[in-house]
Coordinates of C-alpha atoms in Angstrom, one line a residue:
M1 CA 17.2 20.9 -2.3
S2 CA 14.9 21.4 0.3
P3 CA 15.4 19.5 3.5
S4 CA 12.4 17.8 2.7
S5 CA 13.5 16.6 -0.5
T6 CA 16.7 16.0 1.0
E7 CA 14.9 13.5 3.9
K8 CA 12.7 11.7 1.1
L9 CA 15.6 11.0 -1.0
G10 CA 18.4 10.0 1.4
T11 CA 21.9 9.7 0.6
P12 CA 22.7 8.8 -2.9
E13 CA 23.8 5.4 -3.6
S14 CA 26.3 4.3 -6.5
P15 CA 24.9 2.0 -9.0
E16 CA 27.4 -0.7 -7.7
A17 CA 25.7 -0.4 -4.5
T18 CA 22.1 -0.8 -6.3
I19 CA 23.0 -3.8 -7.9
E20 CA 25.0 -5.4 -4.7
K21 CA 21.7 -4.9 -2.9
A22 CA 19.4 -6.5 -5.3
A23 CA 21.7 -9.3 -5.8
A24 CA 21.8 -9.8 -1.9
S25 CA 18.0 -9.5 -1.9
A26 CA 17.6 -12.0 -4.8
E27 CA 19.1 -14.8 -2.7
E28 CA 16.5 -14.4 0.2
I29 CA 14.3 -17.2 0.1
W30 CA 10.7 -15.6 -0.2
P31 CA 7.6 -16.9 0.6
T32 CA 5.6 -19.3 -2.1
K33 CA 2.7 -20.0 0.0
D34 CA -0.3 -18.1 1.5
F35 CA -0.4 -18.8 5.3
G36 CA 2.2 -21.2 4.8
L37 CA -0.5 -23.5 3.3
V38 CA -2.1 -22.2 0.2
P39 CA 0.4 -22.0 -3.0
I40 CA 1.0 -18.5 -4.4
P41 CA 0.5 -18.2 -8.0
K42 CA 4.3 -18.5 -9.5
R43 CA 3.6 -15.1 -11.5
L44 CA 2.5 -13.4 -8.4
Q45 CA 5.5 -14.8 -6.2
Y46 CA 7.9 -12.0 -5.0
N47 CA 11.2 -11.5 -6.9
P48 CA 13.3 -8.6 -6.6
T49 CA 14.9 -9.1 -10.0
K50 CA 11.7 -9.1 -11.6
P51 CA 9.5 -6.2 -10.1
F52 CA 5.8 -6.9 -11.0
H53 CA 4.0 -4.4 -13.5
F54 CA 1.3 -2.0 -12.3
G55 CA -1.0 -1.7 -15.6
I56 CA -4.4 -0.2 -16.0
L57 CA -5.8 -3.9 -15.5
L58 CA -4.4 -4.5 -12.3
N59 CA -5.0 -0.9 -11.0
A60 CA -8.8 -1.6 -12.3
S61 CA -9.0 -4.9 -10.2
F62 CA -8.0 -2.5 -7.3
G63 CA -10.7 -0.2 -8.1
F64 CA -13.7 -2.9 -8.4
A65 CA -12.7 -4.7 -5.4
S66 CA -12.9 -1.3 -3.6
T67 CA -16.5 -1.2 -5.2
F68 CA -17.7 -4.7 -4.0
I69 CA -16.3 -4.3 -0.5
V70 CA -17.1 -0.8 0.9
G71 CA -20.7 -1.6 -0.1
N72 CA -20.7 -3.7 3.2
L73 CA -21.1 -0.4 4.9
Y74 CA -24.1 0.9 3.1
Y75 CA -26.4 -1.9 2.2
C76 CA -28.4 -1.5 5.6
Q77 CA -29.3 1.9 5.1
P78 CA -32.2 1.6 2.9
L79 CA -33.3 -1.5 4.6
L80 CA -34.2 -0.3 8.2
I81 CA -38.0 -0.7 7.4
E82 CA -37.5 -4.3 6.2
F83 CA -35.4 -5.2 9.7
S84 CA -38.1 -3.9 11.8
E85 CA -40.7 -6.2 10.0
S86 CA -38.2 -9.0 9.8
F87 CA -37.4 -8.8 13.3
N88 CA -40.7 -8.2 14.3
V89 CA -39.6 -5.1 16.5
T90 CA -40.3 -1.5 15.8
Y91 CA -38.8 0.7 13.4
D92 CA -37.4 2.8 16.3
E93 CA -35.6 -0.4 17.7
V94 CA -33.4 -0.9 14.4
S95 CA -32.9 2.8 13.7
R96 CA -33.2 4.6 16.8
C97 CA -34.7 7.4 14.6
V98 CA -37.6 9.6 16.2
I99 CA -38.9 11.9 13.6
S100 CA -41.7 13.9 14.8
S101 CA -43.5 17.2 13.4
I102 CA -42.4 16.4 9.7
S103 CA -44.1 18.9 7.6
S104 CA -43.1 20.5 4.0
N105 CA -40.6 22.8 5.9
L106 CA -39.2 19.7 7.9
A107 CA -40.3 21.2 11.2
K108 CA -37.8 19.0 13.5
C109 CA -35.4 15.8 13.3
D110 CA -33.6 14.4 15.5
C111 CA -32.0 11.0 14.8
D112 CA -29.7 8.8 16.3
I113 CA -29.0 5.6 13.8
S114 CA -28.5 2.1 15.5
I115 CA -27.4 -0.2 12.8
P116 CA -25.4 2.1 10.3
T117 CA -24.0 3.7 13.1
L118 CA -22.7 0.2 14.4
T119 CA -21.3 -0.6 11.1
Q120 CA -19.6 3.1 10.6
A121 CA -18.0 2.6 14.1
G122 CA -16.9 -0.7 13.1
Y123 CA -15.1 0.6 10.3
L124 CA -13.8 3.2 12.5
V125 CA -12.1 0.5 14.6
G126 CA -10.7 -0.9 11.6
L127 CA -9.2 2.1 10.2
L128 CA -7.4 2.7 13.5
L129 CA -6.3 -1.0 14.3
I130 CA -6.3 -2.9 11.2
S131 CA -5.5 -0.7 8.2
P132 CA -1.9 0.2 10.2
L133 CA -1.0 -3.5 9.5
G134 CA -0.2 -2.7 5.9
D135 CA 3.1 -1.4 7.2
L136 CA 3.9 -4.1 8.9
V137 CA 2.9 -7.7 7.3
R138 CA 2.5 -9.1 3.6
R139 CA -0.3 -7.0 2.2
R140 CA -1.5 -10.0 0.1
Q141 CA -2.3 -12.1 2.8
L142 CA -4.0 -9.4 5.0
V143 CA -6.2 -8.7 2.0
L144 CA -7.2 -12.3 1.5
L145 CA -7.9 -12.6 5.2
L146 CA -9.8 -9.5 5.5
V147 CA -12.1 -10.4 2.4
A148 CA -12.6 -14.0 3.5
S149 CA -13.4 -12.5 7.0
S150 CA -16.0 -10.2 5.8
T151 CA -17.6 -12.6 3.5
T152 CA -18.0 -15.3 6.3
L153 CA -19.6 -12.7 8.6
T154 CA -21.9 -11.7 5.9
I155 CA -23.0 -15.2 5.9
G156 CA -24.1 -14.5 9.4
L157 CA -26.1 -11.4 8.2
A158 CA -27.8 -12.9 5.8
V159 CA -29.1 -16.0 8.1
T160 CA -29.6 -14.9 11.6
K161 CA -33.2 -13.9 12.9
N162 CA -32.0 -12.1 16.2
L163 CA -31.8 -8.6 16.0
R164 CA -29.0 -8.4 18.8
V165 CA -26.7 -10.9 16.7
F166 CA -27.1 -9.1 13.7
E167 CA -26.2 -5.3 15.5
I168 CA -22.9 -7.6 16.6
L169 CA -22.1 -8.7 13.3
S170 CA -22.9 -5.6 11.7
F171 CA -19.9 -3.8 13.7
L172 CA -17.8 -6.8 13.1
V173 CA -18.6 -6.5 9.4
G174 CA -17.7 -2.9 9.5
V175 CA -14.2 -3.7 11.0
A176 CA -13.3 -6.2 8.2
T177 CA -14.1 -3.7 5.8
V178 CA -10.9 -2.2 5.3
T179 CA -9.6 -3.5 2.4
P180 CA -9.8 -0.6 0.2
Q181 CA -7.9 1.4 2.8
I182 CA -4.9 -1.5 2.0
L183 CA -5.4 -1.5 -1.6
M184 CA -4.9 2.6 -1.5
P185 CA -1.5 2.7 -0.2
L186 CA -0.3 -0.8 -2.0
A187 CA -1.7 1.0 -5.4
A188 CA 0.7 4.0 -4.4
D189 CA 3.7 1.7 -3.9
L190 CA 3.3 -0.2 -6.8
A191 CA 2.2 2.7 -9.4
A192 CA 5.4 4.7 -11.1
P193 CA 6.1 8.2 -9.3
D194 CA 4.4 9.9 -12.5
R195 CA 1.6 7.4 -12.5
R196 CA 0.9 7.8 -8.6
A197 CA -2.5 10.2 -8.8
S198 CA -3.9 8.4 -11.7
A199 CA -3.5 5.0 -9.8
L200 CA -5.3 6.6 -6.6
S201 CA -7.8 7.9 -8.3
V202 CA -8.9 4.3 -9.9
V203 CA -9.2 3.2 -6.7
L204 CA -10.8 6.0 -5.3
S205 CA -13.3 6.2 -8.0
G206 CA -14.1 2.5 -7.1
L207 CA -14.6 3.6 -3.3
M208 CA -16.8 6.3 -4.2
L209 CA -19.0 4.1 -6.9
G210 CA -19.5 1.5 -4.2
I211 CA -20.9 3.7 -1.9
L212 CA -23.5 5.0 -4.4
I213 CA -24.4 1.7 -6.1
A214 CA -24.8 -0.1 -2.8
R215 CA -27.5 2.2 -1.6
V216 CA -29.1 1.7 -5.2
L217 CA -28.8 -1.9 -5.1
A218 CA -29.9 -2.5 -1.6
G219 CA -33.2 -0.3 -2.2
V220 CA -34.1 -2.0 -5.4
I221 CA -33.4 -5.5 -4.4
G222 CA -35.5 -4.6 -0.8
N223 CA -38.2 -3.3 -2.8
F224 CA -38.9 -6.4 -4.9
T225 CA -37.7 -9.3 -2.5
T226 CA -36.5 -9.6 1.1
W227 CA -33.6 -7.9 2.4
R228 CA -31.6 -11.4 2.6
V229 CA -31.3 -11.4 -0.8
V230 CA -29.1 -8.3 -0.6
Y231 CA -26.6 -9.7 1.4
Y232 CA -26.6 -13.1 -0.5
M233 CA -25.6 -11.1 -3.6
S234 CA -22.9 -9.5 -1.2
I235 CA -21.8 -12.9 -0.6
G236 CA -21.5 -13.7 -4.0
V237 CA -19.7 -10.5 -5.1
Q238 CA -17.0 -10.6 -2.3
S239 CA -16.3 -14.3 -3.0
L240 CA -15.4 -13.0 -6.5
V241 CA -13.3 -10.4 -5.1
L242 CA -11.8 -13.2 -2.7
I243 CA -11.1 -15.3 -6.0
G244 CA -9.8 -12.3 -8.1
A245 CA -7.5 -11.4 -5.1
Y246 CA -6.1 -14.7 -4.9
L247 CA -5.5 -14.7 -8.9
V248 CA -4.0 -11.4 -9.5
L249 CA -2.8 -9.5 -6.2
P250 CA 0.7 -9.6 -6.1
D251 CA 2.8 -11.0 -3.1
Y252 CA 5.2 -8.6 -1.5
P253 CA 7.3 -8.6 1.7
A254 CA 6.6 -6.9 4.7
K255 CA 7.8 -3.4 5.5
N256 CA 9.3 -2.2 8.6
R257 CA 10.4 -5.5 9.9
D258 CA 12.1 -4.0 13.0
L259 CA 8.5 -2.4 14.4
T260 CA 6.1 -4.0 16.5
Y261 CA 2.4 -3.7 16.3
F262 CA 2.6 -1.2 19.1
K263 CA 5.3 1.0 17.6
I264 CA 3.5 1.0 14.5
L265 CA 0.3 2.5 16.4
F266 CA 2.4 4.7 18.2
S267 CA 4.1 5.9 15.1
M268 CA 0.8 6.6 13.3
A269 CA 0.0 8.7 16.2
K270 CA 3.3 10.7 16.2
Y271 CA 2.5 11.2 12.1
A272 CA -0.8 12.7 13.1
V273 CA 0.6 15.5 15.7
T274 CA 4.0 16.3 14.5
E275 CA 3.9 16.5 10.7
P276 CA 2.9 19.7 9.7
L277 CA 1.5 18.6 5.8
V278 CA -0.5 15.5 7.6
I279 CA -2.1 18.3 9.9
Q280 CA -2.7 20.7 7.2
V281 CA -4.3 18.0 4.9
A282 CA -6.4 16.7 7.7
I283 CA -8.0 20.1 8.6
I284 CA -8.7 20.5 4.7
N285 CA -10.3 16.8 4.5
V286 CA -12.4 17.7 7.7
A287 CA -14.0 20.8 6.2
S288 CA -14.1 19.4 2.8
S289 CA -15.5 16.2 3.6
A290 CA -18.2 18.0 6.3
C291 CA -19.4 20.4 3.3
F292 CA -19.8 17.4 0.7
A293 CA -21.7 15.2 3.3
S294 CA -23.9 18.0 4.3
F295 CA -24.7 18.9 0.7
W296 CA -25.7 15.3 0.1
V297 CA -27.5 15.2 3.0
T298 CA -29.7 18.1 2.7
L299 CA -30.4 17.8 -0.8
T300 CA -33.0 15.2 0.0
F301 CA -34.7 18.1 2.2
L302 CA -34.2 20.7 -0.5
L303 CA -35.5 18.4 -3.1
G304 CA -38.6 17.0 -1.3
G305 CA -39.6 20.5 -0.2
P306 CA -40.6 23.7 -1.8
P307 CA -40.6 24.5 -4.7
Y308 CA -39.4 21.1 -6.2
Y309 CA -41.7 18.7 -4.4
Y310 CA -40.0 15.4 -6.2
S311 CA -40.8 12.0 -5.1
T312 CA -38.1 9.8 -3.7
L313 CA -37.4 8.0 -6.8
V314 CA -36.5 11.4 -8.7
I315 CA -34.3 12.5 -5.8
G316 CA -32.7 9.1 -5.8
L317 CA -31.9 9.6 -9.9
F318 CA -29.7 12.5 -8.8
G319 CA -27.4 10.0 -7.5
L320 CA -26.8 9.1 -11.0
I321 CA -25.2 12.7 -11.6
G322 CA -22.8 12.0 -8.8
M323 CA -22.1 8.5 -10.2
L324 CA -20.9 10.8 -13.7
G325 CA -18.7 12.8 -11.6
V326 CA -17.0 9.7 -10.0
L327 CA -16.5 8.2 -13.4
V328 CA -14.6 11.2 -14.5
G329 CA -12.2 11.1 -11.4
P330 CA -9.5 9.0 -13.2
F331 CA -9.3 11.2 -16.1
A332 CA -8.7 14.1 -13.5
G333 CA -6.3 11.9 -11.6
R334 CA -4.0 11.8 -15.1
L335 CA -4.0 15.7 -15.2
I336 CA -3.0 16.0 -11.5
D337 CA 0.2 13.6 -12.5
R338 CA 1.4 16.4 -14.6
L339 CA 1.1 19.1 -12.0
V340 CA 2.8 19.5 -8.5
P341 CA 0.1 18.2 -6.2
W342 CA -0.4 21.2 -4.3
Y343 CA -1.3 23.3 -7.3
A344 CA -3.8 20.4 -8.3
T345 CA -5.3 20.8 -4.4
L346 CA -5.4 24.5 -5.3
V347 CA -7.5 24.2 -8.7
A348 CA -9.8 21.3 -6.9
T349 CA -10.5 23.5 -4.0
S350 CA -11.2 26.6 -6.0
L351 CA -13.6 24.7 -8.0
L352 CA -15.4 23.7 -5.1
L353 CA -15.9 27.3 -3.8
V354 CA -17.3 28.2 -7.5
F355 CA -19.8 25.1 -7.6
Q356 CA -20.6 25.8 -4.0
A357 CA -21.7 29.4 -4.6
V358 CA -23.6 28.2 -7.7
Q359 CA -25.6 26.2 -5.3
T360 CA -26.0 29.0 -2.8
A361 CA -27.0 31.3 -5.5
A362 CA -29.9 29.6 -6.9
G363 CA -29.7 25.8 -5.5
G364 CA -33.2 26.8 -4.2
I365 CA -34.6 28.4 -7.1
N366 CA -33.5 26.3 -10.2
V367 CA -32.8 22.6 -10.6
A368 CA -30.1 23.5 -13.4
A369 CA -28.0 24.9 -10.5
V370 CA -28.6 21.8 -8.3
I371 CA -27.8 19.7 -11.3
I372 CA -24.3 21.8 -12.0
A373 CA -23.4 21.7 -8.2
C374 CA -23.9 17.9 -7.8
F375 CA -21.5 17.2 -11.1
G376 CA -19.0 19.6 -10.1
L377 CA -18.9 19.0 -6.4
D378 CA -18.5 15.5 -7.2
V379 CA -15.6 16.0 -9.9
A380 CA -13.9 18.9 -7.7
R381 CA -14.1 16.7 -4.2
Q382 CA -12.6 13.6 -5.6
S383 CA -9.6 15.6 -7.3
Q384 CA -9.2 17.4 -4.5
E385 CA -8.9 14.0 -2.2
V386 CA -6.6 12.5 -4.8
S387 CA -4.0 15.3 -4.6
L388 CA -4.2 15.6 -0.9
S389 CA -3.5 11.8 -0.7
A390 CA -0.9 11.8 -3.3
R391 CA 0.9 14.7 -1.1
V392 CA 0.5 12.6 1.9
L393 CA 1.6 9.3 1.0
S394 CA 4.8 10.9 -0.8
I395 CA 6.1 11.4 2.9
S396 CA 7.3 8.2 3.6
S397 CA 6.8 5.0 1.4
A398 CA 7.4 3.0 4.8
A399 CA 4.3 4.8 6.6
R400 CA 1.9 4.6 3.5
A401 CA -0.9 2.6 5.5
R402 CA -0.5 4.6 8.5
L403 CA -0.9 7.9 6.8
N404 CA -3.6 6.8 4.7
A405 CA -5.5 5.9 8.0
I406 CA -5.2 9.2 9.0
I407 CA -6.5 10.5 5.9
L408 CA -9.5 8.5 6.3
I409 CA -10.1 9.1 10.1
S410 CA -10.0 13.1 9.1
L411 CA -12.6 12.1 6.4
L412 CA -15.0 10.1 8.9
I413 CA -14.7 13.2 11.2
G414 CA -15.8 15.6 8.5
Q415 CA -18.8 13.4 7.6
V416 CA -20.3 13.0 10.9
M417 CA -19.7 17.0 11.5
G418 CA -21.4 17.7 8.1
T419 CA -24.2 15.5 8.4
S420 CA -25.1 16.8 12.1
V421 CA -24.1 20.5 11.5
G422 CA -25.4 20.6 7.9
T423 CA -28.9 19.1 9.1
Q424 CA -29.4 21.2 12.2
V425 CA -28.8 24.6 10.0
F426 CA -31.1 23.2 6.9
V427 CA -33.9 22.4 9.6
Q428 CA -33.8 26.0 11.6
H429 CA -32.3 28.5 9.0
G430 CA -33.1 27.0 5.3
W431 CA -31.1 25.9 2.6
R432 CA -29.5 29.0 2.0
A433 CA -28.2 29.7 5.5
C434 CA -26.9 25.9 5.2
S435 CA -25.2 26.6 1.8
L436 CA -23.5 29.9 3.0
L437 CA -21.9 27.8 6.0
M438 CA -20.7 25.3 3.7
L439 CA -19.3 27.9 1.2
A440 CA -17.4 29.8 4.2
L441 CA -15.7 26.2 5.0
Q442 CA -14.8 25.6 1.3
G443 CA -12.8 29.5 1.6
F444 CA -11.5 28.3 5.2
Q445 CA -9.7 25.4 2.9
I446 CA -8.1 27.7 0.6
I447 CA -6.8 30.0 3.4
I448 CA -5.5 26.8 5.0
L449 CA -3.7 25.6 2.0
L450 CA -1.8 28.9 1.5
L451 CA -0.3 29.0 4.7
R452 CA 2.2 26.4 3.0
G453 CA 3.6 26.4 -0.5
P454 CA 3.9 24.0 -3.0
H455 CA 7.6 23.4 -2.1
C456 CA 7.8 24.2 1.5
P457 CA 10.0 21.9 3.5
R458 CA 8.6 18.9 5.3
K459 CA 9.2 19.7 8.9
R460 CA 8.5 23.5 8.2
W461 CA 4.9 24.7 9.4
F462 CA 4.5 28.0 7.1
G463 CA 6.5 29.6 4.2
Y464 CA 7.1 29.6 0.6
E465 CA 10.4 28.2 0.2
G466 CA 11.4 26.2 -2.8
G467 CA 9.9 28.4 -5.2
L468 CA 6.4 28.4 -7.1
E469 CA 7.5 26.2 -9.8
A470 CA 4.0 24.1 -11.0
R471 CA 5.0 21.7 -13.5
K472 CA 6.2 18.3 -11.8
H473 CA 8.4 17.2 -14.5
V474 CA 10.7 20.1 -14.0
V475 CA 10.9 19.7 -10.2
S476 CA 11.8 15.9 -10.7
E477 CA 14.6 16.9 -13.3
R478 CA 15.9 19.5 -10.7
E479 CA 16.2 17.0 -7.7
K480 CA 17.9 14.2 -10.2
A481 CA 20.3 16.6 -11.2
Q482 CA 21.0 17.7 -7.7
C483 CA 20.9 14.3 -6.6
S484 CA 23.3 13.2 -9.2
G485 CA 25.6 16.0 -8.5
E486 CA 25.8 15.0 -4.7
W487 CA 26.7 11.6 -5.5
K488 CA 29.4 12.7 -7.7
V489 CA 30.8 15.0 -5.4
K490 CA 31.1 12.4 -2.6
H491 CA 32.2 9.4 -5.0
D492 CA 35.2 11.7 -6.3
T493 CA 36.3 12.6 -2.6
E494 CA 36.6 8.9 -1.7
A495 CA 38.1 8.1 -4.9
Q496 CA 40.7 10.8 -4.1
K497 CA 41.4 9.5 -0.7
E498 CA 41.7 6.0 -1.9
A499 CA 44.1 7.2 -4.5
P500 CA 47.5 5.0 -4.7
T501 CA 50.7 6.8 -3.0
Q502 CA 54.2 6.9 -4.8
G503 CA 57.2 8.0 -2.9
G504 CA 54.6 9.5 -0.3
E505 CA 52.7 11.7 -2.9
V506 CA 49.4 11.2 -4.0
I507 CA 49.2 10.4 -7.7
R508 CA 46.3 12.9 -9.0
S509 CA 44.8 12.3 -12.2
D510 CA 43.6 15.2 -14.7
T511 CA 40.0 15.0 -13.6
T512 CA 40.6 15.2 -9.6

């Protein structure tokens, strides 16, 4: 067994020790109320002798909650013009966006967005300071508190008539919109190891679907009514999520009771700079997220210019193709569960390279290439993210919230880089130069992935120790057999030491 496997599995315990630990745990008094006030439904109260069943319905509820909560970050993007009219200020004041010399070739575009940037900045703060709490406090209470906070703050967004108050509330809503990042590690904890990738893919699909739907809904509603109706709708769906979370979210005890909040933050920083796998995945995530963000941002420029000259409505319909790719995600997750995650990442990254090549070859010539790239890049990107998350979250079950926060921060960094660099390259050098740059970044990801093999020990930076086996069930059987053998050797050794003596000699059985 590799050092990494030994470190994750720990010292094998005998069945008797496991039973004793469960009995001792059952004797503890577990909370029956949220925040010491609100009763927890009895079926959702923690009972170590009756673990919760993490079925498809509970998994899907995690996905729906992610869909409706993450929309808080994106409702504002199509509504900037409506904000300027409602708050009686210029468009520049609400968007800080100066676009000059716009022609069919998009000669110049310099943007420094305000309200959307404030919301995303708040989200980053939440990832850094709040999502690690999933490793420290009871997650049911944390989710309920976050959803209640974001709902209350959204009420302020819907009724305020002051732009500065709106900007402050937008930042705070971003801070509170980290509920999906609490649910993602929780899904990894609740799901069986052979269904972990599937569980993560459902939550991630809900997250991606929320990003796409939020922009469409906000644009449509804002076009036919006032922008405030968008936030009234958001209050309603978040209230439903809050009620649903109270009724279906199981209660689990806090992890890492021996750690403090600042130790949690310090350990997260330590993971980010000392774990070879975390660093490898973060680098791949930055490059992949940059490619993905660049594709979707510059797609508007490509389809709005020659040779297509599509309207805004037609360009928006390409988002539906992205939604189809998102809906395929859970099926891809099931396939990932059958493979060692490294191979799933290799396949997904290779597909990203292929579909980016299609876009590079014909994206500005034939719309069929754009449609193929839209669908293929969405499916491959989601499959890659699921497989990478499954690998990182397997490092430590006690640190999954912190590890997930690191993954999300790397994604945000990639999005900012891809949006900025992709736009500049497209404007200055055209669609093919931009696509070629992203193609190079896709190839760079494969190079980074190949530096460490599928079974490389956890603390090893490079190498292919542990073989090249791709089937997950074969690897699991080997680890179980080796773990069982280690326990048997230890048990026989202890039995031999404790064997009774007669006349100063040890009485040995035939087996020993």
